Amino acid sequence: MPAFTLSAGWLSFDARRQHDSATAGFTLGGDGRLTFRSLGLVQAQVGASGAVRQYLSGSLPLYSFGGFEIALDTATPQPRVEVEAGLGHGRFYNVTPLAKAIQIEAVLIARGVIPAALREDVLLAVAVATGGEGTTAERAEHVVALIEQALSDQDLPRKIDAATGLAIEEIIAQAGRERYCGWTAQAGIAYEIFDPRGGPRDLLLSLALDAAVATDANSQLLLRAKVAGPYWIPEQYTLTLEAAFETRLDDAITFSTRYSLFQDKPRGQLPAGTQSALFQLEISWGWVGISLQMEFSKVAEAPAWKQSIVISSTAYLW
Protein backbone atom coordinates (compact mmCIF):
# COMPACT_ATOMS: atom_id res chain seq x y z
CA MET A 1 0.00 0.00 0.00
CA PRO A 2 1.26 3.52 -0.76
CA ALA A 3 2.35 5.61 2.21
CA PHE A 4 0.99 9.12 2.67
CA THR A 5 2.84 11.79 4.57
CA LEU A 6 1.16 15.08 5.39
CA SER A 7 2.62 17.76 7.62
CA ALA A 8 1.27 21.23 8.30
CA GLY A 9 2.05 23.89 10.85
CA TRP A 10 2.59 27.55 11.49
CA LEU A 11 4.92 29.93 13.27
CA SER A 12 3.55 33.17 14.69
CA PHE A 13 4.92 36.15 16.61
CA ASP A 14 3.51 39.29 18.18
CA ALA A 15 5.35 42.29 19.62
CA ARG A 16 3.99 45.51 21.14
CA ARG A 17 5.67 48.49 22.72
CA GLN A 18 3.92 51.59 24.03
CA HIS A 19 5.00 54.66 25.97
CA ASP A 20 3.17 57.77 27.09
CA SER A 21 4.38 60.82 28.97
CA ALA A 22 2.74 64.14 29.75
CA THR A 23 3.82 65.64 26.41
CA ALA A 24 4.40 62.78 23.97
CA GLY A 25 3.98 59.09 23.32
CA PHE A 26 4.62 56.37 20.79
CA THR A 27 3.27 52.97 19.83
CA LEU A 28 5.11 50.26 17.91
CA GLY A 29 3.74 46.88 16.93
CA GLY A 30 4.45 43.92 14.75
CA ASP A 31 2.92 40.53 14.12
CA GLY A 32 3.21 37.72 11.66
CA ARG A 33 2.21 34.22 10.77
CA LEU A 34 4.11 31.79 8.55
CA THR A 35 2.16 28.77 7.33
CA PHE A 36 3.94 25.58 6.29
CA ARG A 37 2.79 22.45 4.52
CA SER A 38 5.01 19.42 3.88
CA LEU A 39 7.97 21.42 5.23
CA GLY A 40 7.41 24.15 2.63
CA LEU A 41 6.32 27.74 3.21
CA VAL A 42 2.89 28.22 1.61
CA GLN A 43 1.88 31.63 2.96
CA ALA A 44 3.42 34.50 4.94
CA GLN A 45 1.47 37.29 6.60
CA VAL A 46 3.55 39.96 8.31
CA GLY A 47 2.49 43.37 9.58
CA ALA A 48 4.08 46.33 11.33
CA SER A 49 2.73 49.67 12.53
CA GLY A 50 3.94 52.66 14.47
CA ALA A 51 2.73 56.08 15.56
CA VAL A 52 4.15 59.08 17.38
CA ARG A 53 1.85 61.33 19.42
CA GLN A 54 2.58 64.93 20.43
CA TYR A 55 0.15 66.37 22.99
CA LEU A 56 -0.89 69.93 22.25
CA SER A 57 -1.68 70.88 25.84
CA GLY A 58 -0.69 69.57 29.24
CA SER A 59 -4.24 69.80 30.59
CA LEU A 60 -6.20 68.43 27.61
CA PRO A 61 -5.45 64.99 26.10
CA LEU A 62 -5.58 66.40 22.55
CA TYR A 63 -2.72 65.34 20.31
CA SER A 64 -1.39 65.37 16.77
CA PHE A 65 0.07 62.17 15.38
CA GLY A 66 1.99 60.69 12.50
CA GLY A 67 2.32 57.02 11.73
CA PHE A 68 2.78 54.19 9.28
CA GLU A 69 1.30 50.78 8.60
CA ILE A 70 2.81 47.94 6.56
CA ALA A 71 1.16 44.61 5.74
CA LEU A 72 2.66 41.85 3.63
CA ASP A 73 0.62 38.86 2.49
CA THR A 74 2.13 36.53 -0.09
CA ALA A 75 -1.40 35.93 -1.42
CA THR A 76 -1.43 39.49 -2.86
CA PRO A 77 0.87 40.89 -5.56
CA GLN A 78 2.59 43.46 -3.35
CA PRO A 79 2.57 44.78 0.25
CA ARG A 80 0.20 47.42 1.57
CA VAL A 81 2.06 50.51 2.82
CA GLU A 82 0.33 53.56 4.28
CA VAL A 83 1.48 56.71 6.03
CA GLU A 84 -0.93 58.91 7.94
CA ALA A 85 -1.22 62.02 10.07
CA GLY A 86 -4.06 63.66 11.95
CA LEU A 87 -5.54 64.60 15.33
CA GLY A 88 -6.69 62.51 18.26
CA HIS A 89 -8.08 62.68 21.76
CA GLY A 90 -7.35 60.52 24.78
CA ARG A 91 -4.44 59.05 26.68
CA PHE A 92 -3.13 55.71 27.92
CA TYR A 93 -1.75 55.20 31.41
CA ASN A 94 0.70 52.48 32.40
CA VAL A 95 -0.80 51.08 35.61
CA THR A 96 1.69 48.20 35.92
CA PRO A 97 3.27 49.69 39.10
CA LEU A 98 -0.17 49.94 40.72
CA ALA A 99 -1.01 46.37 39.67
CA LYS A 100 2.26 45.17 41.25
CA ALA A 101 1.51 47.18 44.40
CA ILE A 102 -1.85 45.39 44.68
CA GLN A 103 -0.08 42.04 44.22
CA ILE A 104 2.37 42.97 46.98
CA GLU A 105 -0.55 43.92 49.25
CA ALA A 106 -2.18 40.52 48.60
CA VAL A 107 1.08 38.72 49.52
CA LEU A 108 1.39 40.73 52.73
CA ILE A 109 -2.18 39.86 53.75
CA ALA A 110 -1.73 36.17 52.87
CA ARG A 111 1.46 36.00 54.96
CA GLY A 112 -0.15 37.78 57.91
CA VAL A 113 2.25 40.72 57.72
CA ILE A 114 -0.63 43.22 57.61
CA PRO A 115 -4.10 42.58 59.06
CA ALA A 116 -6.01 44.44 56.33
CA ALA A 117 -5.55 46.38 53.10
CA LEU A 118 -3.01 49.20 53.05
CA ARG A 119 -4.21 52.78 53.25
CA GLU A 120 -4.69 54.34 49.84
CA ASP A 121 -1.81 56.78 50.28
CA VAL A 122 0.53 53.95 51.31
CA LEU A 123 -0.57 51.78 48.38
CA LEU A 124 0.09 54.65 45.95
CA ALA A 125 3.51 55.26 47.52
CA VAL A 126 4.33 51.56 47.10
CA ALA A 127 3.26 51.79 43.43
CA VAL A 128 5.56 54.80 42.87
CA ALA A 129 8.47 52.98 44.51
CA THR A 130 7.78 49.82 42.49
CA GLY A 131 7.98 51.70 39.19
CA GLY A 132 10.75 54.08 40.25
CA GLU A 133 14.42 54.21 39.35
CA GLY A 134 17.11 51.91 40.64
CA THR A 135 17.78 48.19 40.60
CA THR A 136 15.12 45.65 41.51
CA ALA A 137 16.76 45.11 44.91
CA GLU A 138 16.87 48.85 45.62
CA ARG A 139 13.20 49.29 44.73
CA ALA A 140 12.28 46.28 46.89
CA GLU A 141 14.17 47.82 49.84
CA HIS A 142 12.28 51.08 49.32
CA VAL A 143 8.94 49.22 49.29
CA VAL A 144 9.85 47.29 52.46
CA ALA A 145 10.79 50.56 54.19
CA LEU A 146 7.46 52.15 53.23
CA ILE A 147 5.47 49.17 54.54
CA GLU A 148 7.47 48.99 57.77
CA GLN A 149 6.88 52.70 58.32
CA ALA A 150 3.13 52.20 57.75
CA LEU A 151 3.12 49.34 60.28
CA SER A 152 5.00 51.50 62.78
CA ASP A 153 2.41 54.27 62.40
CA GLN A 154 -0.27 51.74 63.37
CA ASP A 155 1.75 50.41 66.37
CA LEU A 156 2.11 47.01 64.66
CA PRO A 157 5.22 44.81 64.48
CA ARG A 158 7.23 46.53 61.78
CA LYS A 159 9.89 43.98 60.82
CA ILE A 160 9.36 42.22 57.46
CA ASP A 161 11.07 38.82 57.23
CA ALA A 162 13.55 37.95 54.49
CA ALA A 163 11.17 35.52 52.72
CA THR A 164 8.51 38.22 52.37
CA GLY A 165 11.13 40.69 51.16
CA LEU A 166 12.21 38.17 48.51
CA ALA A 167 8.57 37.70 47.43
CA ILE A 168 8.24 41.48 47.05
CA GLU A 169 11.42 41.59 44.96
CA GLU A 170 10.12 38.80 42.69
CA ILE A 171 6.89 40.72 42.04
CA ILE A 172 8.82 43.87 41.16
CA ALA A 173 11.06 41.87 38.80
CA GLN A 174 8.15 40.39 36.84
CA ALA A 175 8.43 41.22 33.13
CA GLY A 176 6.12 40.91 30.13
CA ARG A 177 2.88 41.59 32.06
CA GLU A 178 2.31 45.30 31.55
CA ARG A 179 -1.12 46.73 32.37
CA TYR A 180 -2.71 49.79 30.73
CA CYS A 181 -5.85 51.84 31.19
CA GLY A 182 -7.24 54.54 28.91
CA TRP A 183 -8.45 55.15 25.39
CA THR A 184 -7.73 57.17 22.26
CA ALA A 185 -9.90 58.17 19.30
CA GLN A 186 -8.25 59.64 16.25
CA ALA A 187 -8.99 60.76 12.71
CA GLY A 188 -6.49 61.44 10.01
CA ILE A 189 -5.55 61.41 6.37
CA ALA A 190 -3.62 58.39 5.08
CA TYR A 191 -1.77 58.03 1.81
CA GLU A 192 -1.47 54.61 0.22
CA ILE A 193 2.12 54.29 -1.02
CA PHE A 194 1.51 50.72 -2.22
CA ASP A 195 -1.84 49.07 -2.89
CA PRO A 196 -1.75 45.30 -2.23
CA ARG A 197 -3.56 44.52 -5.49
CA GLY A 198 -1.64 47.00 -7.61
CA GLY A 199 -4.54 49.45 -7.79
CA PRO A 200 -4.35 53.24 -7.74
CA ARG A 201 -2.69 54.91 -4.77
CA ASP A 202 -5.52 56.61 -2.93
CA LEU A 203 -5.72 59.40 -0.40
CA LEU A 204 -7.69 57.84 2.43
CA LEU A 205 -9.69 58.92 5.44
CA SER A 206 -8.61 56.95 8.53
CA LEU A 207 -10.62 56.53 11.75
CA ALA A 208 -9.38 54.53 14.76
CA LEU A 209 -10.45 53.78 18.32
CA ASP A 210 -8.22 52.06 20.90
CA ALA A 211 -9.07 51.17 24.49
CA ALA A 212 -7.39 49.34 27.36
CA VAL A 213 -8.91 48.28 30.67
CA ALA A 214 -7.07 46.58 33.54
CA THR A 215 -10.08 44.87 35.09
CA ASP A 216 -7.95 43.87 38.11
CA ALA A 217 -4.28 43.51 38.99
CA ASN A 218 -4.03 40.24 37.04
CA SER A 219 -6.17 40.97 33.98
CA GLN A 220 -6.01 43.12 30.85
CA LEU A 221 -8.61 43.86 28.16
CA LEU A 222 -7.51 45.47 24.87
CA LEU A 223 -9.78 46.70 22.08
CA ARG A 224 -8.97 48.21 18.68
CA ALA A 225 -11.05 49.23 15.69
CA LYS A 226 -9.83 50.96 12.54
CA VAL A 227 -11.43 51.74 9.20
CA ALA A 228 -9.80 53.48 6.26
CA GLY A 229 -11.01 54.31 2.80
CA PRO A 230 -11.65 57.11 0.29
CA TYR A 231 -14.46 59.58 0.87
CA TRP A 232 -16.85 56.87 -0.43
CA ILE A 233 -15.94 54.57 2.51
CA PRO A 234 -19.09 52.38 2.27
CA GLU A 235 -18.00 51.35 -1.25
CA GLN A 236 -14.25 50.89 -0.63
CA TYR A 237 -12.52 50.33 2.70
CA THR A 238 -10.27 48.21 4.90
CA LEU A 239 -11.57 47.31 8.35
CA THR A 240 -9.61 45.91 11.30
CA LEU A 241 -11.15 44.77 14.58
CA GLU A 242 -9.24 43.25 17.47
CA ALA A 243 -10.25 42.27 21.00
CA ALA A 244 -7.96 40.52 23.46
CA PHE A 245 -8.35 39.52 27.09
CA GLU A 246 -5.72 38.04 29.38
CA THR A 247 -6.00 36.98 33.01
CA ARG A 248 -3.36 35.47 35.25
CA LEU A 249 -4.91 32.66 37.27
CA ASP A 250 -1.87 32.13 39.51
CA ASP A 251 1.90 32.58 39.42
CA ALA A 252 2.32 30.02 36.63
CA ILE A 253 -0.98 29.79 34.71
CA THR A 254 -2.44 32.42 32.37
CA PHE A 255 -5.60 32.25 30.26
CA SER A 256 -6.05 34.50 27.22
CA THR A 257 -8.40 34.86 24.31
CA ARG A 258 -8.24 36.98 21.16
CA TYR A 259 -10.63 37.74 18.31
CA SER A 260 -9.47 39.47 15.14
CA LEU A 261 -11.16 40.48 11.92
CA PHE A 262 -9.63 41.94 8.78
CA GLN A 263 -11.88 42.92 5.90
CA ASP A 264 -10.89 44.45 2.57
CA LYS A 265 -13.59 45.73 0.22
CA PRO A 266 -12.48 46.93 -3.22
CA ARG A 267 -14.88 49.20 -5.10
CA GLY A 268 -17.58 47.27 -6.91
CA GLN A 269 -16.67 43.94 -5.27
CA LEU A 270 -17.75 41.96 -2.25
CA PRO A 271 -15.59 42.29 0.89
CA ALA A 272 -12.93 39.63 1.47
CA GLY A 273 -10.80 38.94 4.49
CA THR A 274 -10.12 36.72 7.46
CA GLN A 275 -11.32 36.32 11.01
CA SER A 276 -10.06 34.18 13.86
CA ALA A 277 -10.74 33.39 17.51
CA LEU A 278 -7.97 32.03 19.71
CA PHE A 279 -8.21 30.55 23.21
CA GLN A 280 -4.97 29.84 25.05
CA LEU A 281 -3.93 28.34 28.39
CA GLU A 282 -0.28 28.99 29.18
CA ILE A 283 1.92 27.46 31.89
CA SER A 284 5.07 29.53 32.32
CA TRP A 285 8.35 29.34 34.19
CA GLY A 286 9.88 32.79 34.12
CA TRP A 287 10.30 33.96 30.52
CA VAL A 288 9.47 30.60 28.86
CA GLY A 289 6.30 28.54 28.87
CA ILE A 290 4.11 25.89 27.25
CA SER A 291 0.73 26.77 25.74
CA LEU A 292 -2.37 24.83 24.82
CA GLN A 293 -4.22 26.68 22.06
CA MET A 294 -7.57 26.20 20.41
CA GLU A 295 -8.09 28.31 17.30
CA PHE A 296 -11.05 28.88 15.00
CA SER A 297 -10.29 30.65 11.72
CA LYS A 298 -12.16 31.46 8.54
CA VAL A 299 -11.55 33.23 5.26
CA ALA A 300 -14.41 35.11 3.62
CA GLU A 301 -14.99 32.58 0.84
CA ALA A 302 -14.93 29.52 3.12
CA PRO A 303 -18.33 28.02 4.06
CA ALA A 304 -17.19 26.85 7.51
CA TRP A 305 -14.69 27.59 10.25
CA LYS A 306 -11.39 25.74 10.41
CA GLN A 307 -10.58 24.35 13.86
CA SER A 308 -7.20 23.46 15.28
CA ILE A 309 -5.68 22.47 18.62
CA VAL A 310 -2.00 23.24 19.10
CA ILE A 311 0.53 22.66 21.86
CA SER A 312 3.35 25.16 21.54
CA SER A 313 6.14 26.86 23.45
CA THR A 314 6.27 30.60 24.13
CA ALA A 315 9.01 33.04 25.07
CA TYR A 316 8.82 36.61 26.41
CA LEU A 317 11.88 38.37 25.06
CA TRP A 318 11.14 41.72 26.73
Coordinates of C-alpha atoms in Angstrom, one line a residue:
M1 CA 0.0 0.0 0.0
P2 CA 1.3 3.5 -0.8
A3 CA 2.4 5.6 2.2
F4 CA 1.0 9.1 2.7
T5 CA 2.8 11.8 4.6
L6 CA 1.2 15.1 5.4
S7 CA 2.6 17.8 7.6
A8 CA 1.3 21.2 8.3
G9 CA 2.0 23.9 10.8
W10 CA 2.6 27.6 11.5
L11 CA 4.9 29.9 13.3
S12 CA 3.6 33.2 14.7
F13 CA 4.9 36.1 16.6
D14 CA 3.5 39.3 18.2
A15 CA 5.4 42.3 19.6
R16 CA 4.0 45.5 21.1
R17 CA 5.7 48.5 22.7
Q18 CA 3.9 51.6 24.0
H19 CA 5.0 54.7 26.0
D20 CA 3.2 57.8 27.1
S21 CA 4.4 60.8 29.0
A22 CA 2.7 64.1 29.8
T23 CA 3.8 65.6 26.4
A24 CA 4.4 62.8 24.0
G25 CA 4.0 59.1 23.3
F26 CA 4.6 56.4 20.8
T27 CA 3.3 53.0 19.8
L28 CA 5.1 50.3 17.9
G29 CA 3.7 46.9 16.9
G30 CA 4.4 43.9 14.7
D31 CA 2.9 40.5 14.1
G32 CA 3.2 37.7 11.7
R33 CA 2.2 34.2 10.8
L34 CA 4.1 31.8 8.6
T35 CA 2.2 28.8 7.3
F36 CA 3.9 25.6 6.3
R37 CA 2.8 22.5 4.5
S38 CA 5.0 19.4 3.9
L39 CA 8.0 21.4 5.2
G40 CA 7.4 24.2 2.6
L41 CA 6.3 27.7 3.2
V42 CA 2.9 28.2 1.6
Q43 CA 1.9 31.6 3.0
A44 CA 3.4 34.5 4.9
Q45 CA 1.5 37.3 6.6
V46 CA 3.5 40.0 8.3
G47 CA 2.5 43.4 9.6
A48 CA 4.1 46.3 11.3
S49 CA 2.7 49.7 12.5
G50 CA 3.9 52.7 14.5
A51 CA 2.7 56.1 15.6
V52 CA 4.1 59.1 17.4
R53 CA 1.8 61.3 19.4
Q54 CA 2.6 64.9 20.4
Y55 CA 0.2 66.4 23.0
L56 CA -0.9 69.9 22.2
S57 CA -1.7 70.9 25.8
G58 CA -0.7 69.6 29.2
S59 CA -4.2 69.8 30.6
L60 CA -6.2 68.4 27.6
P61 CA -5.5 65.0 26.1
L62 CA -5.6 66.4 22.5
Y63 CA -2.7 65.3 20.3
S64 CA -1.4 65.4 16.8
F65 CA 0.1 62.2 15.4
G66 CA 2.0 60.7 12.5
G67 CA 2.3 57.0 11.7
F68 CA 2.8 54.2 9.3
E69 CA 1.3 50.8 8.6
I70 CA 2.8 47.9 6.6
A71 CA 1.2 44.6 5.7
L72 CA 2.7 41.8 3.6
D73 CA 0.6 38.9 2.5
T74 CA 2.1 36.5 -0.1
A75 CA -1.4 35.9 -1.4
T76 CA -1.4 39.5 -2.9
P77 CA 0.9 40.9 -5.6
Q78 CA 2.6 43.5 -3.3
P79 CA 2.6 44.8 0.2
R80 CA 0.2 47.4 1.6
V81 CA 2.1 50.5 2.8
E82 CA 0.3 53.6 4.3
V83 CA 1.5 56.7 6.0
E84 CA -0.9 58.9 7.9
A85 CA -1.2 62.0 10.1
G86 CA -4.1 63.7 12.0
L87 CA -5.5 64.6 15.3
G88 CA -6.7 62.5 18.3
H89 CA -8.1 62.7 21.8
G90 CA -7.3 60.5 24.8
R91 CA -4.4 59.1 26.7
F92 CA -3.1 55.7 27.9
Y93 CA -1.8 55.2 31.4
N94 CA 0.7 52.5 32.4
V95 CA -0.8 51.1 35.6
T96 CA 1.7 48.2 35.9
P97 CA 3.3 49.7 39.1
L98 CA -0.2 49.9 40.7
A99 CA -1.0 46.4 39.7
K100 CA 2.3 45.2 41.3
A101 CA 1.5 47.2 44.4
I102 CA -1.8 45.4 44.7
Q103 CA -0.1 42.0 44.2
I104 CA 2.4 43.0 47.0
E105 CA -0.5 43.9 49.2
A106 CA -2.2 40.5 48.6
V107 CA 1.1 38.7 49.5
L108 CA 1.4 40.7 52.7
I109 CA -2.2 39.9 53.7
A110 CA -1.7 36.2 52.9
R111 CA 1.5 36.0 55.0
G112 CA -0.2 37.8 57.9
V113 CA 2.2 40.7 57.7
I114 CA -0.6 43.2 57.6
P115 CA -4.1 42.6 59.1
A116 CA -6.0 44.4 56.3
A117 CA -5.6 46.4 53.1
L118 CA -3.0 49.2 53.1
R119 CA -4.2 52.8 53.3
E120 CA -4.7 54.3 49.8
D121 CA -1.8 56.8 50.3
V122 CA 0.5 54.0 51.3
L123 CA -0.6 51.8 48.4
L124 CA 0.1 54.6 45.9
A125 CA 3.5 55.3 47.5
V126 CA 4.3 51.6 47.1
A127 CA 3.3 51.8 43.4
V128 CA 5.6 54.8 42.9
A129 CA 8.5 53.0 44.5
T130 CA 7.8 49.8 42.5
G131 CA 8.0 51.7 39.2
G132 CA 10.7 54.1 40.3
E133 CA 14.4 54.2 39.4
G134 CA 17.1 51.9 40.6
T135 CA 17.8 48.2 40.6
T136 CA 15.1 45.6 41.5
A137 CA 16.8 45.1 44.9
E138 CA 16.9 48.9 45.6
R139 CA 13.2 49.3 44.7
A140 CA 12.3 46.3 46.9
E141 CA 14.2 47.8 49.8
H142 CA 12.3 51.1 49.3
V143 CA 8.9 49.2 49.3
V144 CA 9.9 47.3 52.5
A145 CA 10.8 50.6 54.2
L146 CA 7.5 52.1 53.2
I147 CA 5.5 49.2 54.5
E148 CA 7.5 49.0 57.8
Q149 CA 6.9 52.7 58.3
A150 CA 3.1 52.2 57.7
L151 CA 3.1 49.3 60.3
S152 CA 5.0 51.5 62.8
D153 CA 2.4 54.3 62.4
Q154 CA -0.3 51.7 63.4
D155 CA 1.7 50.4 66.4
L156 CA 2.1 47.0 64.7
P157 CA 5.2 44.8 64.5
R158 CA 7.2 46.5 61.8
K159 CA 9.9 44.0 60.8
I160 CA 9.4 42.2 57.5
D161 CA 11.1 38.8 57.2
A162 CA 13.5 37.9 54.5
A163 CA 11.2 35.5 52.7
T164 CA 8.5 38.2 52.4
G165 CA 11.1 40.7 51.2
L166 CA 12.2 38.2 48.5
A167 CA 8.6 37.7 47.4
I168 CA 8.2 41.5 47.0
E169 CA 11.4 41.6 45.0
E170 CA 10.1 38.8 42.7
I171 CA 6.9 40.7 42.0
I172 CA 8.8 43.9 41.2
A173 CA 11.1 41.9 38.8
Q174 CA 8.1 40.4 36.8
A175 CA 8.4 41.2 33.1
G176 CA 6.1 40.9 30.1
R177 CA 2.9 41.6 32.1
E178 CA 2.3 45.3 31.6
R179 CA -1.1 46.7 32.4
Y180 CA -2.7 49.8 30.7
C181 CA -5.8 51.8 31.2
G182 CA -7.2 54.5 28.9
W183 CA -8.4 55.2 25.4
T184 CA -7.7 57.2 22.3
A185 CA -9.9 58.2 19.3
Q186 CA -8.3 59.6 16.2
A187 CA -9.0 60.8 12.7
G188 CA -6.5 61.4 10.0
I189 CA -5.5 61.4 6.4
A190 CA -3.6 58.4 5.1
Y191 CA -1.8 58.0 1.8
E192 CA -1.5 54.6 0.2
I193 CA 2.1 54.3 -1.0
F194 CA 1.5 50.7 -2.2
D195 CA -1.8 49.1 -2.9
P196 CA -1.7 45.3 -2.2
R197 CA -3.6 44.5 -5.5
G198 CA -1.6 47.0 -7.6
G199 CA -4.5 49.4 -7.8
P200 CA -4.3 53.2 -7.7
R201 CA -2.7 54.9 -4.8
D202 CA -5.5 56.6 -2.9
L203 CA -5.7 59.4 -0.4
L204 CA -7.7 57.8 2.4
L205 CA -9.7 58.9 5.4
S206 CA -8.6 56.9 8.5
L207 CA -10.6 56.5 11.7
A208 CA -9.4 54.5 14.8
L209 CA -10.5 53.8 18.3
D210 CA -8.2 52.1 20.9
A211 CA -9.1 51.2 24.5
A212 CA -7.4 49.3 27.4
V213 CA -8.9 48.3 30.7
A214 CA -7.1 46.6 33.5
T215 CA -10.1 44.9 35.1
D216 CA -8.0 43.9 38.1
A217 CA -4.3 43.5 39.0
N218 CA -4.0 40.2 37.0
S219 CA -6.2 41.0 34.0
Q220 CA -6.0 43.1 30.9
L221 CA -8.6 43.9 28.2
L222 CA -7.5 45.5 24.9
L223 CA -9.8 46.7 22.1
R224 CA -9.0 48.2 18.7
A225 CA -11.0 49.2 15.7
K226 CA -9.8 51.0 12.5
V227 CA -11.4 51.7 9.2
A228 CA -9.8 53.5 6.3
G229 CA -11.0 54.3 2.8
P230 CA -11.7 57.1 0.3
Y231 CA -14.5 59.6 0.9
W232 CA -16.9 56.9 -0.4
I233 CA -15.9 54.6 2.5
P234 CA -19.1 52.4 2.3
E235 CA -18.0 51.3 -1.3
Q236 CA -14.2 50.9 -0.6
Y237 CA -12.5 50.3 2.7
T238 CA -10.3 48.2 4.9
L239 CA -11.6 47.3 8.3
T240 CA -9.6 45.9 11.3
L241 CA -11.1 44.8 14.6
E242 CA -9.2 43.2 17.5
A243 CA -10.3 42.3 21.0
A244 CA -8.0 40.5 23.5
F245 CA -8.4 39.5 27.1
E246 CA -5.7 38.0 29.4
T247 CA -6.0 37.0 33.0
R248 CA -3.4 35.5 35.2
L249 CA -4.9 32.7 37.3
D250 CA -1.9 32.1 39.5
D251 CA 1.9 32.6 39.4
A252 CA 2.3 30.0 36.6
I253 CA -1.0 29.8 34.7
T254 CA -2.4 32.4 32.4
F255 CA -5.6 32.2 30.3
S256 CA -6.1 34.5 27.2
T257 CA -8.4 34.9 24.3
R258 CA -8.2 37.0 21.2
Y259 CA -10.6 37.7 18.3
S260 CA -9.5 39.5 15.1
L261 CA -11.2 40.5 11.9
F262 CA -9.6 41.9 8.8
Q263 CA -11.9 42.9 5.9
D264 CA -10.9 44.4 2.6
K265 CA -13.6 45.7 0.2
P266 CA -12.5 46.9 -3.2
R267 CA -14.9 49.2 -5.1
G268 CA -17.6 47.3 -6.9
Q269 CA -16.7 43.9 -5.3
L270 CA -17.7 42.0 -2.2
P271 CA -15.6 42.3 0.9
A272 CA -12.9 39.6 1.5
G273 CA -10.8 38.9 4.5
T274 CA -10.1 36.7 7.5
Q275 CA -11.3 36.3 11.0
S276 CA -10.1 34.2 13.9
A277 CA -10.7 33.4 17.5
L278 CA -8.0 32.0 19.7
F279 CA -8.2 30.5 23.2
Q280 CA -5.0 29.8 25.1
L281 CA -3.9 28.3 28.4
E282 CA -0.3 29.0 29.2
I283 CA 1.9 27.5 31.9
S284 CA 5.1 29.5 32.3
W285 CA 8.3 29.3 34.2
G286 CA 9.9 32.8 34.1
W287 CA 10.3 34.0 30.5
V288 CA 9.5 30.6 28.9
G289 CA 6.3 28.5 28.9
I290 CA 4.1 25.9 27.3
S291 CA 0.7 26.8 25.7
L292 CA -2.4 24.8 24.8
Q293 CA -4.2 26.7 22.1
M294 CA -7.6 26.2 20.4
E295 CA -8.1 28.3 17.3
F296 CA -11.0 28.9 15.0
S297 CA -10.3 30.7 11.7
K298 CA -12.2 31.5 8.5
V299 CA -11.5 33.2 5.3
A300 CA -14.4 35.1 3.6
E301 CA -15.0 32.6 0.8
A302 CA -14.9 29.5 3.1
P303 CA -18.3 28.0 4.1
A304 CA -17.2 26.9 7.5
W305 CA -14.7 27.6 10.2
K306 CA -11.4 25.7 10.4
Q307 CA -10.6 24.4 13.9
S308 CA -7.2 23.5 15.3
I309 CA -5.7 22.5 18.6
V310 CA -2.0 23.2 19.1
I311 CA 0.5 22.7 21.9
S312 CA 3.3 25.2 21.5
S313 CA 6.1 26.9 23.4
T314 CA 6.3 30.6 24.1
A315 CA 9.0 33.0 25.1
Y316 CA 8.8 36.6 26.4
L317 CA 11.9 38.4 25.1
W318 CA 11.1 41.7 26.7

